[in-house]
Structure formats: C-alpha cells, structure tokens
Amino acid sequence: MKTHEVTNQVPPLVDYDTAGHPLFDEILTAAGAADALAEVHEVGTLAGSAYAKELGDRAEAHPPILRTHDRYGNRVDRVDYDPAYHDLMRHAVEFGLHGAAWRDNRDNAHLIRAAKFTAWQVTDAGHGCPVSMTYAAVPALRADAKLSAEFEPLLSNDQYDPSVAPTALKRGLIAGMSMTEKQGGSDVRANTTTATPQPDGSYRIVGHKWFTSAPMSDILLTLAQAPGGLTCFVLPRVLPDGTMNSIALQRLKDKLGNKSNASSEVEYDNAIGWRLGDEGRGVRTIIEMVNMTRLDCTLGTSALMREAVGQAAHHAAHRSAFGAVLIDKPLMRNVIADLAVEAEASMTVALWLASQTDAALRGDERAGLLRRLGLAVSKYYVCKRGPGHAAEALECLGGNGFVEESGMPRLYREAPLGSIWEGSGNVAALDTLRALAKQPEVLGVFFDELDSAAGSDARYDAYVAALKAQFADLDNLEYRSRIVVGRLALALQGSLLVRSGNPSVADAFVATRLAGDWGTVYGTLPTGLDLTPIIDRVIPVAT
C-alpha cells in the first residue's frame, strides 16, 4: 500500500574524494610536495567510493571472532576477521600507509603519508590501528640493527600477507604493540611481566597484557622486566621453526567503538622474545613507537572531524526545513562553520606535525624540539575536542543522525578513542610538563615559532602574551596543566592559521578560540565573520 511520497531525504554521501578538502592541496603544495597530490587524491577517491564504504560497513558489522581452540581441543589462538577487513588492510598497505614512509626517499615522505592516512582513515578506524602500529614500530626497531634489517623491509613493502607463517616466509609483515597491564595501565613501570635471558640470546617472557590490539600481528613489541630493568622485546607470533609462540589469547575486548580491531588480553607462558635495545631502557625504546602512534591519534581525530563536518554539511545542503535549505539558515551556517573551523585547525596542526617529523628525521634539531612539544599539546587538545565535535555534527542530522545507517553513531563511538589511546588526557598533559622539565630549551623554541606570526593579528598577539605570562608562575603547574597545555595547543593552531591558513578560517579561529566571547558549544560564532568560504571548503563534491 502506498501511503505517501518520499521527499526531502538527503542522498547518501558516496563517490566523493575524502581528500577533496582544499587544505590537502594547499599544505602539500606549500611544502613542495605537489607531485604527490595525484596519489593522495587516488586514496581519497577510493576512500569515498561506495565500494570502500561498503567494506567499512561490513568490517564494523562483523567484528573479529576469537578461536582459542580447534575442534580437537588443541590451542590455536586465532582471530578470524571478516574478508572486508582484509580488503581494507590490503588497500592500506598498497597505498603505503603502514611503513612505506620509512623507505620513501622524498623529503616530505611522512607528510605525504599523513595526508593519505587521514584520507583513508574515514573508511574504518579499526583497521587503522595495526596500520598505525606498523608505521610506528619501524623507528623503535632501529634500536637494534640486526632486528631492523630482518623486519623493516617486510614492514615497509606494499604486500599484505595475513597468513600464519614464520616471518622469513611471508611477503609482508604487520606489527603490534603489547604494553598495558592490569595493575598499571599507562604506568608501564608498574609492569610485572618478566623476561629471563637464555643461553642463545633470546628471552623467555612470562606474564600478562591487559590491552593488546591486533594480536594477529606478525610481531609484537612488548615490555617486560629483565634482570637489568624494564626492557623492550620483539615477540614473533610464529617462531622460525614454524611453531606458534606461547602467546595465549584470553579474550577480546567488547569495546564502545573500533569494532573491527581485535583488542585482546594475552598471556605469555614462556614466550620467546628478542631484546630490543639495552636492558632497563625499555621505555626509552618504546617511546619511539609511542610518539608515532600519538601523531596518528592526532591525524586520526582530525580525519574523523573532517568526515563528521562533511557529513553535516552534506545533509544541510540537501535538506529543507522551515521554508529553506538548511545550509542557508543563519543558525545552521553558524554551527557548520564553527565545526569546520575546528576540523580545519585540527587537520592543519596534525599535518604540520607530520612535516616536522620529516624535518627532524633529516637532522633538524629545531624541528625535533617543535615536534616534541607540539605533538604533546596537540595530542592532548585535538583528541579532547573529538567527542564534542562528533556529537554536534551528529545533531546536525537530527534524528537521522542518531540512526546507525547514517554512519554518524559510528563516528561518535570512535571519537573518544584518540584521547584514550597512547595516554589519556591527563597523561598527555603531564607529558607536556615532562618535555618542559627534561628539555627546558623546548619552550623557548616553541615561543619563537609562535612569535613568527607576531604582528599579523593583534588578537593573536594578545593571546600569546597572556600565554607566556602563564609560565611566570610555576606554582601548581601540574594542577593547572590542562589549562596551560590547551592554551599552548590553541596558540600553535592560531599561529599556523594566521601565517598560512585560509583568511576566513583564520579570522574565525582567532575571533573565537583566542579572543572574544565564544560560547561553550558550537554554533556560537560572533557576527561579522565571512562564513561562506569556510562552509564551501567542507561541503563534499561528487567525483
């Protein structure tokens, strides 16, 4: 029975370029990486296709399944994934989102990889976890020349091989990280897992890990207490002789989001591992990996923001209410523009951090210091902004946004993870204080960077002056660290936008985040701003 006509419904947002936001072209061109734009847009076009969206939907709808034993009662410790997950991984590896930047000789290899990673991440955030960990494992592995020579070529090639086999027999490898324990959480120095040296140079690892994502990875970097203190180790899933390492998967976590990623609890029962770096220097070794995954937390959150506001803008551009298209309604324009400013500022600083990574790896000490502090404050602030941004974007779709088919609840569930993974908000804030204590010169370099934008905007200048005054009084700095770190992050974003951002976006950012009477919710931009170019930048365009 036909009771009504279906009208005023928004077409699905498919077959568009997820790297179509002008910022991709602007930043890569300014960095001298315009020759990489074609490959970035190739990633974005596939990521925005109906095909890739379907892969992401299937991977989310059919989460991994743990098989602890076979039919005969033999321990197998295997995680089975939906084929869509493997398709997503295959594309990510072929695009070089895992370890390819480490073998790419271009000056902007990590910036290019970051642009492609953020374009692809919107397909499914779960499989982005092993992609990110593989990327991050390479610099940690370089603590041992032999292990690096053995694993790095297979971690950075373009072959995805999910087979269960010794690493030497595989076409490509994926790496994971296994650090957290029940009693310690982020306090890894409280770990109790032990590592006993063996005559052949290997170690026997005994203990547990409370969170181990992607346990089917070919190698796991883990921390354990060796005779000389907390030490980093590499554990292969399959030993060179073809037998399984003694890594028992106890259960998979039932998580709020990140459903396609198998986060597990594992037990090491005399598992075999190889020492990575000196005994007692495990944190120093693994921090090389953590810094890279923290970069990806910031990139990933900015990607989710860009997708969320894109979905909201697409809806508003096609939905009519109260006699006009929503995107033409003044209050909706205020909301969309505010969300767009947040997303663009976040993506700007995330890609800037990737460019500082390139420079630091070329030996630029100043870039290394900027990256150290910039990453700490941005990981804290950008990732903290993610959940509220996702909630407001979802609300732009009204009741339709609360329905799973819209994809917005998935973004909403995913948003908190960036702030939790690799150290929650307090850990990230305290990491900033640690950087200031261990490298006092980093603050001066950071302020010099902020001063490079001085004179461009009086409101920005006033904000930076007030920020510097925060450090005149060091009393209760830990207690005030969230305030101070947040302001450092905002000043950095403002500096980048004032110097080289879109003028309308920069004006709106400074007028709200750094000055004026900006509200506690989105959609409270002041009058007098030019919103049209801000909104135009985030409305997705069909390919």
Short mmCIF file of C-alpha atoms in Angstrom, two decimals, residues 34-477:
data_model
loop_
_atom_site.label_atom_id
_atom_site.label_comp_id
_atom_site.label_asym_id
_atom_site.label_seq_id
_atom_site.Cartn_x
_atom_site.Cartn_y
_atom_site.Cartn_z
CA ALA A 34 52.62 18.91 -5.15
CA ASP A 35 53.94 15.93 -7.10
CA ALA A 36 52.25 13.68 -4.51
CA LEU A 37 48.78 15.16 -4.92
CA ALA A 38 47.71 12.63 -7.53
CA GLU A 39 48.40 9.70 -5.19
CA VAL A 40 46.72 11.48 -2.27
CA HIS A 41 43.59 12.03 -4.33
CA GLU A 42 43.73 8.44 -5.55
CA VAL A 43 43.48 7.35 -1.92
CA GLY A 44 40.72 9.86 -1.23
CA THR A 45 38.69 8.85 -4.26
CA LEU A 46 38.76 5.19 -3.30
CA ALA A 47 38.04 6.00 0.36
CA GLY A 48 34.94 7.97 -0.64
CA SER A 49 33.66 5.34 -3.05
CA ALA A 50 30.59 3.20 -2.44
CA TYR A 51 32.91 0.18 -2.60
CA ALA A 52 35.13 1.35 0.26
CA LYS A 53 32.16 2.50 2.31
CA GLU A 54 30.71 -0.98 1.99
CA LEU A 55 33.97 -2.54 3.15
CA GLY A 56 33.97 -0.31 6.21
CA ASP A 57 30.34 -1.10 6.98
CA ARG A 58 30.96 -4.84 6.74
CA ALA A 59 34.10 -4.74 8.87
CA GLU A 60 32.19 -2.80 11.53
CA ALA A 61 29.10 -5.02 11.39
CA HIS A 62 31.09 -8.27 11.61
CA PRO A 63 33.72 -7.79 14.31
CA PRO A 64 36.58 -10.27 14.71
CA ILE A 65 35.97 -13.61 16.41
CA LEU A 66 38.42 -15.30 18.77
CA ARG A 67 39.13 -19.02 18.24
CA THR A 68 41.10 -20.25 21.21
CA HIS A 69 40.97 -23.98 20.31
CA ASP A 70 40.38 -26.16 17.30
CA ARG A 71 37.72 -28.88 17.16
CA TYR A 72 40.06 -31.37 18.82
CA GLY A 73 40.89 -29.19 21.80
CA ASN A 74 44.27 -28.01 20.58
CA ARG A 75 45.15 -24.43 21.41
CA VAL A 76 45.20 -22.30 18.23
CA ASP A 77 44.78 -18.69 19.50
CA ARG A 78 43.48 -17.33 16.23
CA VAL A 79 41.37 -14.29 15.42
CA ASP A 80 39.09 -14.57 12.40
CA TYR A 81 38.21 -11.37 10.55
CA ASP A 82 35.53 -10.57 8.02
CA PRO A 83 37.01 -10.59 4.48
CA ALA A 84 36.21 -6.86 4.29
CA TYR A 85 38.79 -6.21 7.00
CA HIS A 86 41.49 -7.91 4.96
CA ASP A 87 40.45 -5.93 1.87
CA LEU A 88 40.80 -2.69 3.81
CA MET A 89 44.20 -3.76 5.12
CA ARG A 90 45.35 -4.76 1.65
CA HIS A 91 44.44 -1.35 0.22
CA ALA A 92 46.07 0.48 3.15
CA VAL A 93 49.31 -1.44 2.70
CA GLU A 94 49.30 -0.99 -1.07
CA PHE A 95 48.87 2.75 -0.50
CA GLY A 96 51.89 2.67 1.81
CA LEU A 97 50.04 3.86 4.89
CA HIS A 98 51.87 1.40 7.14
CA GLY A 99 55.65 1.58 6.84
CA ALA A 100 56.34 2.87 3.35
CA ALA A 101 57.34 6.35 4.52
CA TRP A 102 60.48 4.82 6.04
CA ARG A 103 61.72 3.63 2.64
CA ASP A 104 60.44 6.67 0.72
CA ASN A 105 63.37 8.95 -0.06
CA ARG A 106 61.24 12.04 -0.68
CA ASP A 107 61.81 14.98 1.68
CA ASN A 108 58.10 15.04 2.57
CA ALA A 109 57.56 11.29 2.90
CA HIS A 110 55.87 11.46 6.31
CA LEU A 111 53.71 14.45 5.37
CA ILE A 112 52.55 12.64 2.24
CA ARG A 113 51.86 9.51 4.25
CA ALA A 114 49.92 11.58 6.81
CA ALA A 115 47.73 13.11 4.11
CA LYS A 116 46.96 9.69 2.67
CA PHE A 117 46.37 8.21 6.13
CA THR A 118 43.81 10.89 7.06
CA ALA A 119 42.07 10.49 3.70
CA TRP A 120 41.80 6.71 4.15
CA GLN A 121 41.05 6.58 7.88
CA VAL A 122 37.39 7.51 7.38
CA THR A 123 36.65 4.14 5.77
CA ASP A 124 37.09 2.26 9.05
CA ALA A 125 39.12 3.41 12.03
CA GLY A 126 39.60 -0.08 13.44
CA HIS A 127 41.98 -1.40 10.81
CA GLY A 128 43.86 1.87 11.10
CA CYS A 129 45.22 0.64 14.43
CA PRO A 130 47.54 -2.10 13.06
CA VAL A 131 48.40 0.19 10.14
CA SER A 132 49.49 2.86 12.61
CA MET A 133 51.37 0.43 14.86
CA THR A 134 53.28 -0.96 11.89
CA TYR A 135 54.26 2.57 10.88
CA ALA A 136 55.34 3.33 14.44
CA ALA A 137 57.28 0.10 15.02
CA VAL A 138 59.99 0.90 12.49
CA PRO A 139 61.85 3.63 14.43
CA ALA A 140 61.70 1.52 17.60
CA LEU A 141 63.16 -1.47 15.76
CA ARG A 142 66.12 0.68 14.73
CA ALA A 143 67.40 0.34 18.29
CA ASP A 144 68.81 -2.99 17.09
CA ALA A 145 70.47 -3.09 13.68
CA LYS A 146 70.02 -6.84 13.26
CA LEU A 147 66.31 -6.87 14.08
CA SER A 148 65.73 -3.77 11.99
CA ALA A 149 67.46 -5.36 8.98
CA GLU A 150 65.38 -8.50 9.43
CA PHE A 151 61.95 -6.94 9.80
CA GLU A 152 61.95 -3.43 8.33
CA PRO A 153 61.95 -4.42 4.65
CA LEU A 154 58.84 -6.56 5.17
CA LEU A 155 57.14 -3.94 7.34
CA SER A 156 57.56 -1.26 4.69
CA ASN A 157 56.86 -3.00 1.40
CA ASP A 158 53.48 -2.98 -0.37
CA GLN A 159 52.47 -6.59 0.31
CA TYR A 160 49.71 -7.51 2.77
CA ASP A 161 50.03 -11.13 3.85
CA PRO A 162 47.60 -12.28 6.58
CA SER A 163 48.86 -15.87 6.54
CA VAL A 164 50.09 -17.54 9.72
CA ALA A 165 53.73 -18.34 9.00
CA PRO A 166 57.26 -17.56 10.16
CA THR A 167 58.23 -14.01 9.32
CA ALA A 168 61.00 -15.12 6.96
CA LEU A 169 58.45 -16.89 4.77
CA LYS A 170 55.97 -14.04 4.47
CA ARG A 171 55.56 -11.46 1.71
CA GLY A 172 54.85 -8.64 4.19
CA LEU A 173 54.54 -8.08 7.92
CA ILE A 174 52.28 -6.22 10.34
CA ALA A 175 53.47 -5.10 13.79
CA GLY A 176 51.58 -4.66 17.04
CA MET A 177 52.18 -3.21 20.48
CA SER A 178 51.63 -5.03 23.77
CA MET A 179 52.42 -2.94 26.85
CA THR A 180 49.48 -2.31 29.19
CA GLU A 181 48.93 -4.50 32.26
CA LYS A 182 46.02 -4.69 34.69
CA GLN A 183 47.76 -3.12 37.64
CA GLY A 184 49.49 -0.27 35.82
CA GLY A 185 47.62 1.00 32.80
CA SER A 186 49.64 3.93 31.45
CA ASP A 187 52.12 3.45 34.28
CA VAL A 188 54.16 0.84 32.43
CA ARG A 189 56.92 0.93 35.03
CA ALA A 190 54.48 -1.00 37.24
CA ASN A 191 54.54 -3.90 34.77
CA THR A 192 55.24 -7.30 36.32
CA THR A 193 55.78 -9.42 33.19
CA THR A 194 59.24 -10.97 33.44
CA ALA A 195 61.92 -11.71 30.85
CA THR A 196 64.56 -14.33 31.61
CA PRO A 197 67.68 -14.41 29.39
CA GLN A 198 68.55 -17.67 27.64
CA PRO A 199 71.95 -19.00 26.51
CA ASP A 200 71.07 -18.45 22.83
CA GLY A 201 70.46 -14.72 23.39
CA SER A 202 66.68 -14.93 23.44
CA TYR A 203 64.48 -14.30 26.48
CA ARG A 204 61.59 -16.23 27.99
CA ILE A 205 58.64 -13.91 28.64
CA VAL A 206 56.09 -14.73 31.36
CA GLY A 207 53.15 -12.55 32.31
CA HIS A 208 50.02 -10.88 31.01
CA LYS A 209 48.96 -7.89 28.92
CA TRP A 210 45.61 -6.23 29.51
CA PHE A 211 45.33 -4.48 26.12
CA THR A 212 46.98 -5.88 23.01
CA SER A 213 45.40 -4.63 19.81
CA ALA A 214 45.70 -6.62 16.59
CA PRO A 215 47.10 -9.76 18.27
CA MET A 216 47.31 -11.47 14.89
CA SER A 217 50.19 -9.14 14.02
CA ASP A 218 53.34 -10.93 12.94
CA ILE A 219 55.49 -9.31 15.62
CA LEU A 220 54.54 -7.68 18.90
CA LEU A 221 56.68 -5.07 20.66
CA THR A 222 56.26 -5.61 24.37
CA LEU A 223 57.69 -4.51 27.69
CA ALA A 224 58.92 -6.88 30.40
CA GLN A 225 61.11 -6.78 33.49
CA ALA A 226 64.55 -8.17 32.61
CA PRO A 227 67.37 -8.53 35.17
CA GLY A 228 68.52 -5.04 34.22
CA GLY A 229 65.09 -3.44 34.49
CA LEU A 230 62.12 -2.71 32.21
CA THR A 231 63.13 -3.69 28.68
CA CYS A 232 61.56 -3.78 25.23
CA PHE A 233 61.26 -7.07 23.34
CA VAL A 234 60.13 -8.29 19.94
CA LEU A 235 57.91 -11.36 20.07
CA PRO A 236 57.07 -13.18 16.83
CA ARG A 237 53.65 -14.79 16.62
CA VAL A 238 55.16 -17.74 14.77
CA LEU A 239 58.65 -18.94 15.65
CA PRO A 240 61.28 -19.52 12.96
CA ASP A 241 60.73 -23.29 13.14
CA GLY A 242 57.04 -22.85 12.28
CA THR A 243 55.63 -23.50 15.75
CA MET A 244 53.37 -20.97 17.45
CA ASN A 245 54.91 -18.77 20.11
CA SER A 246 53.42 -19.24 23.60
CA ILE A 247 51.09 -16.25 23.37
CA ALA A 248 47.62 -17.22 24.59
CA LEU A 249 44.69 -15.00 23.63
CA GLN A 250 42.39 -14.96 26.65
CA ARG A 251 39.53 -12.91 25.27
CA LEU A 252 38.69 -9.97 23.00
CA LYS A 253 37.56 -6.68 24.46
CA ASP A 254 33.93 -5.67 23.94
CA LYS A 255 34.53 -2.00 23.15
CA LEU A 256 32.50 1.14 22.66
CA GLY A 257 33.90 1.58 19.15
CA ASN A 258 36.82 0.49 17.00
CA LYS A 259 34.85 -2.70 16.49
CA SER A 260 36.82 -4.14 13.57
CA ASN A 261 40.05 -4.05 15.57
CA ALA A 262 40.66 -7.10 17.75
CA SER A 263 41.82 -5.71 21.09
CA SER A 264 42.72 -8.62 23.33
CA GLU A 265 44.02 -9.83 26.66
CA VAL A 266 47.04 -12.07 26.28
CA GLU A 267 49.14 -14.33 28.47
CA TYR A 268 52.81 -15.03 27.82
CA ASP A 269 53.69 -18.51 29.03
CA ASN A 270 57.44 -18.71 28.43
CA ALA A 271 57.01 -16.97 25.11
CA ILE A 272 60.21 -16.38 23.16
CA GLY A 273 61.30 -12.81 22.56
CA TRP A 274 64.37 -10.93 21.39
CA ARG A 275 65.67 -7.93 23.25
CA LEU A 276 65.25 -4.59 21.50
CA GLY A 277 67.69 -2.08 22.94
CA ASP A 278 69.53 -2.33 26.21
CA GLU A 279 68.09 -3.81 29.36
CA GLY A 280 66.50 -1.19 31.55
CA ARG A 281 65.85 1.17 28.62
CA GLY A 282 62.50 -0.25 27.56
CA VAL A 283 60.55 2.97 27.94
CA ARG A 284 63.15 4.95 26.01
CA THR A 285 63.00 2.35 23.22
CA ILE A 286 59.22 2.01 23.04
CA ILE A 287 58.70 5.78 23.20
CA GLU A 288 59.96 5.93 19.61
CA MET A 289 56.90 3.88 18.70
CA VAL A 290 54.55 5.75 21.02
CA ASN A 291 55.45 9.15 19.55
CA MET A 292 54.47 7.94 16.10
CA THR A 293 51.20 6.45 17.26
CA ARG A 294 50.44 9.69 19.12
CA LEU A 295 50.91 11.50 15.83
CA ASP A 296 48.39 9.12 14.28
CA CYS A 297 45.96 9.76 17.16
CA THR A 298 46.05 13.44 16.20
CA LEU A 299 45.79 12.71 12.49
CA GLY A 300 43.00 10.19 13.03
CA THR A 301 40.94 12.56 15.17
CA SER A 302 41.31 15.33 12.61
CA ALA A 303 40.18 12.87 9.93
CA LEU A 304 37.06 11.99 11.92
CA MET A 305 36.33 15.69 12.44
CA ARG A 306 36.66 16.38 8.73
CA GLU A 307 34.35 13.48 7.89
CA ALA A 308 31.82 14.48 10.55
CA VAL A 309 31.51 18.09 9.42
CA GLY A 310 31.47 16.92 5.81
CA GLN A 311 28.51 14.68 6.57
CA ALA A 312 26.77 17.50 8.43
CA ALA A 313 27.38 20.00 5.61
CA HIS A 314 26.20 17.48 3.00
CA HIS A 315 23.00 16.92 4.96
CA ALA A 316 22.38 20.63 5.43
CA ALA A 317 22.99 21.31 1.73
CA HIS A 318 20.29 18.81 0.70
CA ARG A 319 17.69 19.05 3.45
CA SER A 320 14.96 21.73 3.57
CA ALA A 321 13.15 22.91 6.68
CA PHE A 322 11.02 25.89 7.59
CA GLY A 323 10.88 27.11 4.03
CA ALA A 324 14.55 26.97 3.03
CA VAL A 325 17.52 24.67 2.55
CA LEU A 326 19.19 24.17 5.93
CA ILE A 327 22.59 25.34 4.73
CA ASP A 328 21.04 28.75 4.02
CA LYS A 329 19.64 29.14 7.53
CA PRO A 330 21.76 31.59 9.56
CA LEU A 331 21.93 29.49 12.72
CA MET A 332 22.80 26.30 10.85
CA ARG A 333 25.50 28.20 8.98
CA ASN A 334 26.91 29.28 12.33
CA VAL A 335 27.07 25.67 13.52
CA ILE A 336 28.53 24.22 10.31
CA ALA A 337 31.14 26.98 10.06
CA ASP A 338 32.15 26.52 13.70
CA LEU A 339 32.58 22.78 13.19
CA ALA A 340 34.51 23.48 10.00
CA VAL A 341 36.92 25.84 11.78
CA GLU A 342 37.61 23.22 14.45
CA ALA A 343 38.23 20.49 11.89
CA GLU A 344 40.47 22.65 9.71
CA ALA A 345 42.55 23.90 12.64
CA SER A 346 42.99 20.31 13.85
CA MET A 347 43.97 18.99 10.45
CA THR A 348 46.35 21.91 9.88
CA VAL A 349 48.33 21.22 13.05
CA ALA A 350 48.27 17.44 12.52
CA LEU A 351 49.78 17.75 9.04
CA TRP A 352 52.25 20.34 10.35
CA LEU A 353 53.42 17.81 12.93
CA ALA A 354 53.98 15.29 10.15
CA SER A 355 56.08 17.85 8.28
CA GLN A 356 58.10 18.50 11.45
CA THR A 357 58.68 14.75 11.63
CA ASP A 358 60.19 14.87 8.15
CA ALA A 359 62.44 17.75 9.12
CA ALA A 360 63.51 16.16 12.41
CA LEU A 361 64.44 12.94 10.64
CA ARG A 362 66.63 14.98 8.30
CA GLY A 363 68.56 16.16 11.36
CA ASP A 364 66.82 19.48 12.02
CA GLU A 365 67.15 19.85 15.81
CA ARG A 366 64.75 22.78 15.99
CA ALA A 367 62.07 20.75 14.20
CA GLY A 368 62.68 17.93 16.64
CA LEU A 369 62.03 20.21 19.59
CA LEU A 370 58.95 21.72 17.96
CA ARG A 371 57.62 18.27 17.24
CA ARG A 372 58.28 17.13 20.81
CA LEU A 373 56.21 19.86 22.43
CA GLY A 374 53.79 20.38 19.55
CA LEU A 375 52.87 16.71 19.49
CA ALA A 376 52.31 16.56 23.25
CA VAL A 377 49.99 19.56 23.35
CA SER A 378 48.17 18.67 20.12
CA LYS A 379 47.60 15.05 21.05
CA TYR A 380 46.00 16.33 24.23
CA TYR A 381 43.89 19.11 22.75
CA VAL A 382 42.84 17.85 19.32
CA CYS A 383 41.86 14.45 20.65
CA LYS A 384 39.97 16.04 23.54
CA ARG A 385 37.91 18.05 21.05
CA GLY A 386 36.90 14.99 19.04
CA PRO A 387 33.90 13.67 21.02
CA GLY A 388 32.13 17.03 21.34
CA HIS A 389 32.70 17.72 17.67
CA ALA A 390 31.23 14.35 16.68
CA ALA A 391 28.19 14.92 18.89
CA GLU A 392 27.43 18.32 17.38
CA ALA A 393 27.90 17.05 13.82
CA LEU A 394 25.57 14.14 14.55
CA GLU A 395 22.95 16.55 15.87
CA CYS A 396 23.02 18.48 12.58
CA LEU A 397 21.27 15.45 11.05
CA GLY A 398 18.59 15.45 13.73
CA GLY A 399 17.00 12.08 14.39
CA ASN A 400 18.52 10.76 11.18
CA GLY A 401 21.95 11.22 12.73
CA PHE A 402 21.01 9.01 15.68
CA VAL A 403 20.28 6.12 13.33
CA GLU A 404 23.11 3.67 12.64
CA GLU A 405 22.56 3.75 8.89
CA SER A 406 23.68 7.37 8.78
CA GLY A 407 27.17 6.38 9.94
CA MET A 408 27.20 9.19 12.50
CA PRO A 409 26.84 6.96 15.60
CA ARG A 410 29.94 5.12 14.44
CA LEU A 411 31.90 8.37 14.31
CA TYR A 412 30.53 9.28 17.74
CA ARG A 413 31.62 5.96 19.27
CA GLU A 414 35.03 6.24 17.66
CA ALA A 415 35.74 9.81 18.75
CA PRO A 416 36.81 9.19 22.39
CA LEU A 417 39.49 6.65 21.47
CA GLY A 418 42.03 9.15 20.17
CA SER A 419 42.13 10.78 23.59
CA ILE A 420 42.48 7.44 25.39
CA TRP A 421 44.93 5.55 23.18
CA GLU A 422 48.62 6.19 23.90
CA GLY A 423 47.85 8.05 27.10
CA SER A 424 44.59 9.65 28.18
CA GLY A 425 44.15 13.38 28.60
CA ASN A 426 45.98 13.66 31.90
CA VAL A 427 48.88 11.55 30.64
CA ALA A 428 49.19 13.76 27.55
CA ALA A 429 49.10 16.90 29.66
CA LEU A 430 51.73 15.55 32.02
CA ASP A 431 53.85 14.52 29.05
CA THR A 432 53.98 18.19 28.12
CA LEU A 433 55.31 19.05 31.57
CA ARG A 434 57.83 16.24 31.25
CA ALA A 435 59.07 17.67 27.97
CA LEU A 436 59.47 21.10 29.57
CA ALA A 437 61.37 19.63 32.51
CA LYS A 438 63.71 17.40 30.51
CA GLN A 439 64.34 19.83 27.65
CA PRO A 440 63.93 23.36 29.06
CA GLU A 441 65.01 24.88 25.76
CA VAL A 442 61.92 23.48 24.05
CA LEU A 443 59.65 26.21 25.42
CA GLY A 444 61.83 28.98 24.02
CA VAL A 445 61.87 27.32 20.61
CA PHE A 446 58.10 26.93 20.77
CA PHE A 447 57.57 30.57 21.66
CA ASP A 448 59.92 31.59 18.84
CA GLU A 449 57.68 29.64 16.49
CA LEU A 450 54.62 31.45 17.85
CA ASP A 451 56.41 34.79 17.50
CA SER A 452 56.92 34.17 13.79
CA ALA A 453 53.24 35.07 13.41
CA ALA A 454 53.52 38.20 15.55
CA GLY A 455 52.15 41.41 14.06
CA SER A 456 49.66 39.64 11.80
CA ASP A 457 46.71 39.94 14.17
CA ALA A 458 46.51 42.00 17.36
CA ARG A 459 44.14 39.47 18.95
CA TYR A 460 46.64 36.69 18.36
CA ASP A 461 49.47 38.81 19.78
CA ALA A 462 47.49 39.48 22.95
CA TYR A 463 46.72 35.79 23.40
CA VAL A 464 50.37 34.78 23.05
CA ALA A 465 51.44 37.48 25.52
CA ALA A 466 48.94 36.19 28.08
CA LEU A 467 50.10 32.62 27.42
CA LYS A 468 53.73 33.50 28.13
CA ALA A 469 52.63 35.05 31.41
CA GLN A 470 51.26 31.66 32.46
CA PHE A 471 54.85 30.44 32.78
CA ALA A 472 55.95 33.31 35.03
CA ASP A 473 54.27 31.46 37.92
CA LEU A 474 55.24 27.79 38.09
CA ASP A 475 53.29 27.10 41.28
CA ASN A 476 50.63 24.41 40.93
CA LEU A 477 51.65 23.85 37.29
#
